[in-house]
mmCIF file of C-alpha atoms in Angstrom:
data_model
loop_
_atom_site.group_PDB
_atom_site.id
_atom_site.type_symbol
_atom_site.label_atom_id
_atom_site.label_comp_id
_atom_site.label_asym_id
_atom_site.label_seq_id
_atom_site.Cartn_x
_atom_site.Cartn_y
_atom_site.Cartn_z
ATOM 1 C CA UNK A 1 123.606 152.214 85.254
ATOM 2 C CA UNK A 2 125.259 154.771 82.964
ATOM 3 C CA UNK A 3 127.976 155.074 86.131
ATOM 4 C CA UNK A 4 130.630 156.632 84.162
ATOM 5 C CA UNK A 5 129.323 158.563 81.686
ATOM 6 C CA UNK A 6 130.654 162.408 81.909
ATOM 7 C CA UNK A 7 128.307 165.032 81.021
ATOM 8 C CA UNK A 8 128.975 168.016 80.973
ATOM 9 C CA UNK A 9 125.831 170.475 81.078
ATOM 10 C CA UNK A 10 125.896 174.407 79.634
ATOM 11 C CA UNK A 11 122.168 175.114 80.143
ATOM 12 C CA UNK A 12 119.268 176.966 81.865
ATOM 13 C CA UNK A 13 115.872 176.349 82.214
ATOM 14 C CA UNK A 14 114.127 173.354 81.698
ATOM 15 C CA UNK A 15 113.953 171.053 78.423
ATOM 16 C CA UNK A 16 118.211 170.579 78.427
ATOM 17 C CA UNK A 17 118.836 170.111 81.947
ATOM 18 C CA UNK A 18 115.294 167.995 82.345
ATOM 19 C CA UNK A 19 117.865 165.772 79.921
ATOM 20 C CA UNK A 20 120.728 166.233 81.861
ATOM 21 C CA UNK A 21 118.723 164.994 84.788
ATOM 22 C CA UNK A 22 117.645 161.733 83.909
ATOM 23 C CA UNK A 23 121.495 160.807 82.672
ATOM 24 C CA UNK A 24 122.002 161.799 86.586
ATOM 25 C CA UNK A 25 119.178 159.826 87.893
ATOM 26 C CA UNK A 26 120.242 156.971 85.224
ATOM 27 C CA UNK A 27 123.983 157.324 86.946
ATOM 28 C CA UNK A 28 125.648 159.822 85.316
ATOM 29 C CA UNK A 29 128.079 162.379 86.417
ATOM 30 C CA UNK A 30 126.299 165.259 84.956
ATOM 31 C CA UNK A 31 127.971 168.577 86.084
ATOM 32 C CA UNK A 32 126.387 171.570 85.650
ATOM 33 C CA UNK A 33 127.884 175.084 84.332
ATOM 34 C CA UNK A 34 126.626 178.125 85.866
ATOM 35 C CA UNK A 35 127.513 181.503 85.256
ATOM 36 C CA UNK A 36 127.893 183.153 88.135
ATOM 37 C CA UNK A 37 124.217 184.737 88.144
ATOM 38 C CA UNK A 38 123.752 181.632 87.672
ATOM 39 C CA UNK A 39 120.817 179.600 85.774
ATOM 40 C CA UNK A 40 117.658 182.044 85.536
ATOM 41 C CA UNK A 41 115.099 179.354 86.845
ATOM 42 C CA UNK A 42 116.806 179.320 89.820
ATOM 43 C CA UNK A 43 114.704 182.261 89.969
ATOM 44 C CA UNK A 44 111.168 180.746 89.527
ATOM 45 C CA UNK A 45 109.522 181.542 92.846
ATOM 46 C CA UNK A 46 111.030 185.112 92.831
ATOM 47 C CA UNK A 47 109.650 185.474 88.791
ATOM 48 C CA UNK A 48 106.209 184.330 89.944
ATOM 49 C CA UNK A 49 105.779 186.460 92.744
ATOM 50 C CA UNK A 50 105.512 183.976 95.706
ATOM 51 C CA UNK A 51 107.326 183.649 98.941
ATOM 52 C CA UNK A 52 106.976 180.396 99.104
ATOM 53 C CA UNK A 53 110.249 177.847 100.660
ATOM 54 C CA UNK A 54 112.389 176.205 98.038
ATOM 55 C CA UNK A 55 112.368 175.721 94.182
ATOM 56 C CA UNK A 56 110.527 171.948 93.075
ATOM 57 C CA UNK A 57 111.101 173.288 89.880
ATOM 58 C CA UNK A 58 114.419 173.545 89.936
ATOM 59 C CA UNK A 59 115.249 170.625 92.640
ATOM 60 C CA UNK A 60 113.041 168.141 89.478
ATOM 61 C CA UNK A 61 115.606 168.666 86.897
ATOM 62 C CA UNK A 62 118.957 169.286 88.998
ATOM 63 C CA UNK A 63 118.627 166.517 92.039
ATOM 64 C CA UNK A 64 122.150 164.806 91.668
ATOM 65 C CA UNK A 65 124.312 166.808 89.884
ATOM 66 C CA UNK A 66 127.467 169.260 90.315
ATOM 67 C CA UNK A 67 127.534 172.321 90.301
ATOM 68 C CA UNK A 68 130.108 175.039 88.932
ATOM 69 C CA UNK A 69 129.960 177.961 88.100
ATOM 70 C CA UNK A 70 132.608 179.687 85.520
ATOM 71 C CA UNK A 71 132.989 183.336 83.593
ATOM 72 C CA UNK A 72 133.375 181.694 80.265
ATOM 73 C CA UNK A 73 133.437 184.705 78.820
ATOM 74 C CA UNK A 74 137.044 185.346 79.526
ATOM 75 C CA UNK A 75 139.794 183.388 79.040
ATOM 76 C CA UNK A 76 140.554 181.543 82.209
ATOM 77 C CA UNK A 77 136.901 180.577 82.130
ATOM 78 C CA UNK A 78 136.652 179.433 78.790
ATOM 79 C CA UNK A 79 139.923 177.458 79.489
ATOM 80 C CA UNK A 80 138.372 175.845 82.963
ATOM 81 C CA UNK A 81 135.450 174.956 80.889
ATOM 82 C CA UNK A 82 137.619 173.360 78.222
ATOM 83 C CA UNK A 83 139.260 171.499 80.150
ATOM 84 C CA UNK A 84 135.809 170.015 81.365
ATOM 85 C CA UNK A 85 135.128 168.788 77.733
ATOM 86 C CA UNK A 86 137.983 167.099 77.202
ATOM 87 C CA UNK A 87 137.316 164.593 79.499
ATOM 88 C CA UNK A 88 133.633 164.483 78.932
ATOM 89 C CA UNK A 89 131.481 162.003 76.877
ATOM 90 C CA UNK A 90 128.260 164.307 76.353
ATOM 91 C CA UNK A 91 128.128 167.925 76.477
ATOM 92 C CA UNK A 92 124.618 168.946 76.611
ATOM 93 C CA UNK A 93 124.380 172.606 75.954
ATOM 94 C CA UNK A 94 120.760 174.528 75.114
ATOM 95 C CA UNK A 95 122.692 178.015 74.522
ATOM 96 C CA UNK A 96 121.390 179.650 70.779
ATOM 97 C CA UNK A 97 123.597 178.544 68.157
ATOM 98 C CA UNK A 98 124.912 182.188 67.020
ATOM 99 C CA UNK A 99 126.436 182.547 70.725
ATOM 100 C CA UNK A 100 128.425 179.306 71.050
ATOM 101 C CA UNK A 101 129.912 180.181 67.794
ATOM 102 C CA UNK A 102 131.040 182.846 69.099
ATOM 103 C CA UNK A 103 132.083 181.799 72.007
ATOM 104 C CA UNK A 104 133.733 179.074 70.297
ATOM 105 C CA UNK A 105 131.850 176.611 72.024
ATOM 106 C CA UNK A 106 130.301 174.989 68.655
ATOM 107 C CA UNK A 107 130.443 171.718 67.891
ATOM 108 C CA UNK A 108 133.329 172.126 65.008
ATOM 109 C CA UNK A 109 135.326 173.313 67.935
ATOM 110 C CA UNK A 110 134.376 171.126 70.899
ATOM 111 C CA UNK A 111 134.934 168.018 68.597
ATOM 112 C CA UNK A 112 138.384 169.234 67.384
ATOM 113 C CA UNK A 113 139.037 169.354 70.898
ATOM 114 C CA UNK A 114 137.473 166.133 72.055
ATOM 115 C CA UNK A 115 136.472 164.031 68.929
ATOM 116 C CA UNK A 116 134.776 161.346 70.608
ATOM 117 C CA UNK A 117 132.368 163.688 72.615
ATOM 118 C CA UNK A 118 128.690 163.938 71.806
ATOM 119 C CA UNK A 119 126.916 167.067 71.652
ATOM 120 C CA UNK A 120 123.585 167.870 72.025
ATOM 121 C CA UNK A 121 121.915 170.789 70.659
ATOM 122 C CA UNK A 122 118.634 171.627 72.461
ATOM 123 C CA UNK A 123 117.056 174.333 70.423
ATOM 124 C CA UNK A 124 113.733 175.953 69.926
ATOM 125 C CA UNK A 125 113.820 175.843 66.476
ATOM 126 C CA UNK A 126 116.813 173.205 65.344
ATOM 127 C CA UNK A 127 120.471 174.208 63.192
ATOM 128 C CA UNK A 128 119.069 175.582 60.389
ATOM 129 C CA UNK A 129 116.464 177.616 58.046
ATOM 130 C CA UNK A 130 116.313 181.128 59.395
ATOM 131 C CA UNK A 131 114.977 180.968 62.981
ATOM 132 C CA UNK A 132 117.874 178.847 63.853
ATOM 133 C CA UNK A 133 118.876 181.901 66.427
ATOM 134 C CA UNK A 134 115.050 182.624 67.827
ATOM 135 C CA UNK A 135 114.136 182.091 71.098
ATOM 136 C CA UNK A 136 111.827 179.266 71.566
ATOM 137 C CA UNK A 137 110.281 177.643 75.402
ATOM 138 C CA UNK A 138 108.081 175.277 75.071
ATOM 139 C CA UNK A 139 104.893 177.154 75.159
ATOM 140 C CA UNK A 140 106.278 178.784 71.670
ATOM 141 C CA UNK A 141 108.511 176.720 69.873
ATOM 142 C CA UNK A 142 106.830 173.252 71.292
ATOM 143 C CA UNK A 143 102.976 174.240 72.022
ATOM 144 C CA UNK A 144 101.979 176.665 68.962
ATOM 145 C CA UNK A 145 104.370 176.744 66.480
ATOM 146 C CA UNK A 146 104.056 173.051 66.721
ATOM 147 C CA UNK A 147 100.254 173.052 65.933
ATOM 148 C CA UNK A 148 100.047 171.525 69.309
ATOM 149 C CA UNK A 149 97.838 174.460 70.639
ATOM 150 C CA UNK A 150 95.918 174.959 67.708
ATOM 151 C CA UNK A 151 95.294 170.908 67.186
ATOM 152 C CA UNK A 152 94.486 170.722 71.430
ATOM 153 C CA UNK A 153 92.276 173.890 71.707
ATOM 154 C CA UNK A 154 88.269 173.110 71.035
ATOM 155 C CA UNK A 155 86.766 174.409 68.549
ATOM 156 C CA UNK A 156 85.542 178.013 68.473
ATOM 157 C CA UNK A 157 87.116 178.196 71.924
ATOM 158 C CA UNK A 158 90.644 180.519 72.479
ATOM 159 C CA UNK A 159 93.986 178.921 72.945
ATOM 160 C CA UNK A 160 95.204 178.203 76.637
ATOM 161 C CA UNK A 161 98.574 177.583 77.772
ATOM 162 C CA UNK A 162 100.238 174.583 78.843
ATOM 163 C CA UNK A 163 101.258 173.418 81.906
ATOM 164 C CA UNK A 164 105.357 174.482 83.280
ATOM 165 C CA UNK A 165 107.468 172.713 81.242
ATOM 166 C CA UNK A 166 105.482 169.936 79.825
ATOM 167 C CA UNK A 167 107.104 170.420 76.389
ATOM 168 C CA UNK A 168 110.361 171.030 78.102
ATOM 169 C CA UNK A 169 110.169 167.105 79.209
ATOM 170 C CA UNK A 170 109.184 165.603 75.994
ATOM 171 C CA UNK A 171 112.141 167.355 74.461
ATOM 172 C CA UNK A 172 114.319 166.250 77.690
ATOM 173 C CA UNK A 173 112.977 162.554 76.803
ATOM 174 C CA UNK A 174 113.867 163.012 73.374
ATOM 175 C CA UNK A 175 117.339 164.172 73.962
ATOM 176 C CA UNK A 176 118.313 161.442 76.039
ATOM 177 C CA UNK A 177 117.019 158.954 73.853
ATOM 178 C CA UNK A 178 119.136 160.088 71.193
ATOM 179 C CA UNK A 179 122.306 160.645 73.117
ATOM 180 C CA UNK A 180 122.504 157.377 74.407
ATOM 181 C CA UNK A 181 122.319 155.982 71.076
ATOM 182 C CA UNK A 182 125.360 157.906 69.958
ATOM 183 C CA UNK A 183 126.364 156.473 73.077
ATOM 184 C CA UNK A 184 126.408 153.778 71.316
ATOM 185 C CA UNK A 185 126.913 154.311 68.101
ATOM 186 C CA UNK A 186 130.094 155.541 69.171
ATOM 187 C CA UNK A 187 131.319 152.493 71.365
ATOM 188 C CA UNK A 188 131.262 150.944 67.845
ATOM 189 C CA UNK A 189 133.403 153.816 65.641
ATOM 190 C CA UNK A 190 135.048 155.433 69.069
ATOM 191 C CA UNK A 191 133.929 159.039 67.513
ATOM 192 C CA UNK A 192 131.112 161.473 68.905
ATOM 193 C CA UNK A 193 128.672 162.837 66.857
ATOM 194 C CA UNK A 194 126.342 165.928 66.945
ATOM 195 C CA UNK A 195 122.906 165.494 68.036
ATOM 196 C CA UNK A 196 119.980 167.963 67.763
ATOM 197 C CA UNK A 197 116.991 167.982 69.125
ATOM 198 C CA UNK A 198 114.739 170.938 68.903
ATOM 199 C CA UNK A 199 111.102 172.252 70.940
ATOM 200 C CA UNK A 200 109.516 172.082 67.220
ATOM 201 C CA UNK A 201 110.364 168.597 66.467
ATOM 202 C CA UNK A 202 109.415 167.193 69.682
ATOM 203 C CA UNK A 203 105.818 169.538 69.261
ATOM 204 C CA UNK A 204 105.003 167.876 65.861
ATOM 205 C CA UNK A 205 106.092 164.355 67.143
ATOM 206 C CA UNK A 206 104.088 164.664 70.275
ATOM 207 C CA UNK A 207 100.793 165.534 67.131
ATOM 208 C CA UNK A 208 102.692 163.154 65.023
ATOM 209 C CA UNK A 209 99.649 161.004 64.624
ATOM 210 C CA UNK A 210 97.423 163.827 63.637
ATOM 211 C CA UNK A 211 99.580 165.663 61.459
ATOM 212 C CA UNK A 212 100.327 162.121 59.443
ATOM 213 C CA UNK A 213 96.732 162.498 58.501
ATOM 214 C CA UNK A 214 97.434 165.970 57.725
ATOM 215 C CA UNK A 215 99.866 165.191 55.847
ATOM 216 C CA UNK A 216 98.386 162.614 53.929
ATOM 217 C CA UNK A 217 95.147 164.175 53.592
ATOM 218 C CA UNK A 218 95.229 167.741 53.366
ATOM 219 C CA UNK A 219 92.858 168.202 55.980
ATOM 220 C CA UNK A 220 92.421 167.443 59.921
ATOM 221 C CA UNK A 221 89.062 167.672 61.698
ATOM 222 C CA UNK A 222 89.596 170.186 64.514
ATOM 223 C CA UNK A 223 89.266 169.370 68.337
ATOM 224 C CA UNK A 224 85.518 169.224 68.998
ATOM 225 C CA UNK A 225 82.993 169.668 72.139
ATOM 226 C CA UNK A 226 82.018 167.065 74.560
ATOM 227 C CA UNK A 227 78.247 167.052 72.803
ATOM 228 C CA UNK A 228 80.128 167.503 69.708
ATOM 229 C CA UNK A 229 82.531 164.001 69.920
ATOM 230 C CA UNK A 230 83.069 161.952 66.461
ATOM 231 C CA UNK A 231 82.198 159.048 69.132
ATOM 232 C CA UNK A 232 80.151 160.764 71.520
ATOM 233 C CA UNK A 233 80.936 156.845 73.248
ATOM 234 C CA UNK A 234 84.632 158.149 73.921
ATOM 235 C CA UNK A 235 84.043 161.088 76.732
ATOM 236 C CA UNK A 236 83.914 162.801 79.094
ATOM 237 C CA UNK A 237 80.690 162.056 82.120
ATOM 238 C CA UNK A 238 80.758 163.793 86.041
ATOM 239 C CA UNK A 239 79.306 161.248 88.295
ATOM 240 C CA UNK A 240 76.171 162.768 90.879
ATOM 241 C CA UNK A 241 78.833 163.508 93.357
ATOM 242 C CA UNK A 242 80.517 166.263 90.386
ATOM 243 C CA UNK A 243 83.835 164.147 90.130
ATOM 244 C CA UNK A 244 84.677 163.359 86.308
ATOM 245 C CA UNK A 245 85.765 160.668 84.796
ATOM 246 C CA UNK A 246 87.066 159.490 80.705
ATOM 247 C CA UNK A 247 85.806 156.362 79.138
ATOM 248 C CA UNK A 248 87.266 154.653 75.883
ATOM 249 C CA UNK A 249 85.441 152.436 74.359
ATOM 250 C CA UNK A 250 86.857 149.551 71.742
ATOM 251 C CA UNK A 251 84.303 147.402 70.479
ATOM 252 C CA UNK A 252 81.273 150.022 68.608
ATOM 253 C CA UNK A 253 77.898 148.259 69.093
ATOM 254 C CA UNK A 254 79.167 145.119 71.453
ATOM 255 C CA UNK A 255 80.440 148.202 74.100
ATOM 256 C CA UNK A 256 77.118 150.210 73.744
ATOM 257 C CA UNK A 257 74.388 147.640 74.718
ATOM 258 C CA UNK A 258 77.255 146.487 77.449
ATOM 259 C CA UNK A 259 77.514 149.846 78.500
ATOM 260 C CA UNK A 260 73.615 151.212 79.006
ATOM 261 C CA UNK A 261 73.051 147.398 80.991
ATOM 262 C CA UNK A 262 75.836 148.453 83.479
ATOM 263 C CA UNK A 263 75.086 151.323 83.997
ATOM 264 C CA UNK A 264 71.556 150.651 84.524
ATOM 265 C CA UNK A 265 70.123 151.874 81.411
ATOM 266 C CA UNK A 266 69.230 149.459 79.124
ATOM 267 C CA UNK A 267 65.890 151.441 77.689
ATOM 268 C CA UNK A 268 68.674 153.846 76.012
ATOM 269 C CA UNK A 269 69.599 151.050 74.183
ATOM 270 C CA UNK A 270 66.385 150.329 72.216
ATOM 271 C CA UNK A 271 65.393 153.800 71.512
ATOM 272 C CA UNK A 272 65.894 154.082 67.846
ATOM 273 C CA UNK A 273 68.095 157.573 67.558
ATOM 274 C CA UNK A 274 71.015 154.819 69.281
ATOM 275 C CA UNK A 275 70.349 151.695 67.096
ATOM 276 C CA UNK A 276 73.483 151.372 65.334
ATOM 277 C CA UNK A 277 77.172 153.532 65.231
ATOM 278 C CA UNK A 278 75.681 155.674 62.429
ATOM 279 C CA UNK A 279 73.166 156.138 64.576
ATOM 280 C CA UNK A 280 74.977 156.893 67.790
ATOM 281 C CA UNK A 281 77.137 159.702 65.737
ATOM 282 C CA UNK A 282 73.933 161.135 63.970
ATOM 283 C CA UNK A 283 72.972 161.737 67.039
ATOM 284 C CA UNK A 284 75.718 162.384 69.473
ATOM 285 C CA UNK A 285 74.206 165.042 71.671
ATOM 286 C CA UNK A 286 70.977 163.527 72.144
ATOM 287 C CA UNK A 287 73.091 160.239 73.057
ATOM 288 C CA UNK A 288 76.182 162.269 75.455
ATOM 289 C CA UNK A 289 72.866 163.938 77.243
ATOM 290 C CA UNK A 290 71.318 161.104 78.267
ATOM 291 C CA UNK A 291 74.675 159.659 79.204
ATOM 292 C CA UNK A 292 75.019 162.889 81.365
ATOM 293 C CA UNK A 293 71.434 162.080 83.055
ATOM 294 C CA UNK A 294 72.542 158.352 83.452
ATOM 295 C CA UNK A 295 75.913 158.939 85.035
ATOM 296 C CA UNK A 296 74.842 162.126 87.423
ATOM 297 C CA UNK A 297 72.557 159.604 88.948
ATOM 298 C CA UNK A 298 75.275 157.727 89.863
ATOM 299 C CA UNK A 299 78.514 158.032 92.694
ATOM 300 C CA UNK A 300 81.598 157.974 91.395
ATOM 301 C CA UNK A 301 82.284 154.611 93.091
ATOM 302 C CA UNK A 302 78.650 153.548 91.670
ATOM 303 C CA UNK A 303 79.932 154.396 88.128
ATOM 304 C CA UNK A 304 83.575 153.190 89.135
ATOM 305 C CA UNK A 305 82.517 149.594 89.979
ATOM 306 C CA UNK A 306 79.797 149.261 86.443
ATOM 307 C CA UNK A 307 82.798 150.317 84.344
ATOM 308 C CA UNK A 308 85.302 148.097 85.844
ATOM 309 C CA UNK A 309 82.173 144.639 85.442
ATOM 310 C CA UNK A 310 82.675 145.172 82.420
ATOM 311 C CA UNK A 311 86.394 145.718 81.676
ATOM 312 C CA UNK A 312 85.554 149.026 80.263
ATOM 313 C CA UNK A 313 89.073 151.324 79.808
ATOM 314 C CA UNK A 314 88.108 154.377 81.901
ATOM 315 C CA UNK A 315 89.960 156.668 84.647
ATOM 316 C CA UNK A 316 88.955 159.226 87.171
ATOM 317 C CA UNK A 317 90.425 163.102 86.059
ATOM 318 C CA UNK A 318 92.087 163.735 88.904
ATOM 319 C CA UNK A 319 93.648 166.793 89.998
ATOM 320 C CA UNK A 320 97.379 167.440 90.750
ATOM 321 C CA UNK A 321 96.527 166.926 94.333
ATOM 322 C CA UNK A 322 94.290 163.509 94.005
ATOM 323 C CA UNK A 323 97.430 162.238 92.031
ATOM 324 C CA UNK A 324 100.017 162.991 94.237
ATOM 325 C CA UNK A 325 97.610 160.860 96.860
ATOM 326 C CA UNK A 326 96.871 158.054 94.472
ATOM 327 C CA UNK A 327 98.090 154.882 95.724
ATOM 328 C CA UNK A 328 98.195 153.092 92.217
ATOM 329 C CA UNK A 329 101.039 156.573 91.632
ATOM 330 C CA UNK A 330 102.800 155.347 94.321
ATOM 331 C CA UNK A 331 103.047 151.629 93.372
ATOM 332 C CA UNK A 332 103.793 152.657 89.850
ATOM 333 C CA UNK A 333 107.430 154.779 91.151
ATOM 334 C CA UNK A 334 105.974 157.795 89.918
ATOM 335 C CA UNK A 335 107.267 159.755 93.111
ATOM 336 C CA UNK A 336 110.903 159.170 94.567
ATOM 337 C CA UNK A 337 111.955 161.114 97.493
ATOM 338 C CA UNK A 338 114.884 163.752 97.788
ATOM 339 C CA UNK A 339 117.427 165.064 100.547
ATOM 340 C CA UNK A 340 116.448 168.120 101.524
ATOM 341 C CA UNK A 341 119.835 169.032 102.708
ATOM 342 C CA UNK A 342 118.517 169.967 106.636
ATOM 343 C CA UNK A 343 118.241 166.335 107.363
ATOM 344 C CA UNK A 344 114.883 165.761 105.971
ATOM 345 C CA UNK A 345 113.474 164.810 102.455
ATOM 346 C CA UNK A 346 111.368 165.829 100.317
ATOM 347 C CA UNK A 347 108.851 164.187 97.052
ATOM 348 C CA UNK A 348 109.220 164.693 93.635
ATOM 349 C CA UNK A 349 108.127 163.150 90.390
ATOM 350 C CA UNK A 350 110.310 160.835 89.637
ATOM 351 C CA UNK A 351 111.710 160.561 86.157
ATOM 352 C CA UNK A 352 109.091 157.368 83.639
ATOM 353 C CA UNK A 353 111.240 155.151 83.738
ATOM 354 C CA UNK A 354 111.876 152.371 86.613
ATOM 355 C CA UNK A 355 114.415 149.765 86.472
ATOM 356 C CA UNK A 356 113.250 146.681 88.456
ATOM 357 C CA UNK A 357 115.788 144.786 91.295
ATOM 358 C CA UNK A 358 118.127 148.162 91.099
ATOM 359 C CA UNK A 359 117.506 150.174 94.587
ATOM 360 C CA UNK A 360 115.871 153.428 94.890
ATOM 361 C CA UNK A 361 117.601 155.863 97.265
ATOM 362 C CA UNK A 362 117.008 158.862 98.765
ATOM 363 C CA UNK A 363 118.473 161.426 95.479
ATOM 364 C CA UNK A 364 120.850 163.826 96.403
ATOM 365 C CA UNK A 365 119.515 167.018 96.680
ATOM 366 C CA UNK A 366 119.915 169.438 93.619
ATOM 367 C CA UNK A 367 123.313 172.002 93.991
ATOM 368 C CA UNK A 368 123.649 175.593 95.175
ATOM 369 C CA UNK A 369 125.097 178.219 92.621
ATOM 370 C CA UNK A 370 128.945 176.687 91.959
ATOM 371 C CA UNK A 371 128.346 174.089 94.711
ATOM 372 C CA UNK A 372 131.127 171.865 93.372
ATOM 373 C CA UNK A 373 133.240 174.388 91.706
ATOM 374 C CA UNK A 374 136.560 173.681 94.072
ATOM 375 C CA UNK A 375 135.787 169.959 93.853
ATOM 376 C CA UNK A 376 136.118 169.497 90.358
ATOM 377 C CA UNK A 377 138.078 171.925 89.668
ATOM 378 C CA UNK A 378 140.834 170.481 91.363
ATOM 379 C CA UNK A 379 139.906 166.861 89.907
ATOM 380 C CA UNK A 380 141.204 168.434 86.711
ATOM 381 C CA UNK A 381 144.162 169.422 87.976
ATOM 382 C CA UNK A 382 144.111 173.339 89.291
ATOM 383 C CA UNK A 383 145.998 173.839 91.751
ATOM 384 C CA UNK A 384 144.358 175.400 95.327
ATOM 385 C CA UNK A 385 146.468 178.824 93.988
ATOM 386 C CA UNK A 386 145.095 178.674 90.467
ATOM 387 C CA UNK A 387 141.570 177.972 92.048
ATOM 388 C CA UNK A 388 141.710 180.833 93.867
ATOM 389 C CA UNK A 389 143.512 183.034 91.163
ATOM 390 C CA UNK A 390 140.001 182.482 88.892
ATOM 391 C CA UNK A 391 138.092 183.603 91.472
ATOM 392 C CA UNK A 392 139.900 186.828 92.629
ATOM 393 C CA UNK A 393 140.012 187.453 88.491
ATOM 394 C CA UNK A 394 136.485 187.077 88.242
ATOM 395 C CA UNK A 395 136.263 183.572 86.470
ATOM 396 C CA UNK A 396 134.941 180.875 89.123
ATOM 397 C CA UNK A 397 132.772 181.353 91.445
#
């Protein structure tokens, strides 16, 4: 769908490469430019002291790209990067702004080289303010400083980390939308533009409903434990065979009456403590305890049948292994296959959108460091001798 769109990615770790990965998935030619040491995320397993084969974290965001290794600190390497930029539609980077300025790879410089260039800057904290050059992984800028961690932590409990790349990938999707909006604008104006995406801003947007309340009223309810939920019916419950599910109600009293009837406990509806919405809120802990004992008397399959019978919004709380084996996840296109480079395929998560009618081929593997350097430089007009000289001089690998 994006065939003909050329992206030069000078980025590491997840947030910006994730955006490049989605663009590559949709057909863009994404050229990943790395230092001679490579993107640090290539060493993900080494960093966590495991000897597992392969690197699915790197594969996830870099499959289908072409890889070039350059020493852009040297004039020859920087010039090779500039040649790429002059032919590119999008330049995508998460290098800190100060370093880009010193390397003369900032927006003003590259815009002068290619006025049609769309320059995507992915940072921790944006391009203005005192923290413009502060490093910002998603646990720091997205999760912690943007308020997501505090709002998510149950009152009285200690903060906890988010899972690998969660905030990064929200930021990746934000970058994809913004960059393609700029592509549409360029179709009208003929001019590129600077596009600014930050982990912090993506984090604020992720909890925007709560922050809108904070901004409007100057206060916000804390996240409460299960037995202290504002709406005790919209909650998590465990069945007798040890499986958790989440239940969400929509119709107040009507849901309550139907729920206890389907669960075989109409007697609870007659309890004065639960007679109406106000009473159920005031006696929320007792209500949760009553429903706990009710669900504990049922198997998961029995509870699922009862909830489906009244068309309630509910879902199982699944482990990663259960998600990987979920037939609905498979049917929804949540997984794709990638060439493992050894004659087989491996499964990876898909990007979040599907385009019915478009074939789903096996994805090309993530490139090795510098795998396409010769191919890409040849396409830029470098001769074999010039490429060899670049390599001998340490400017390319």
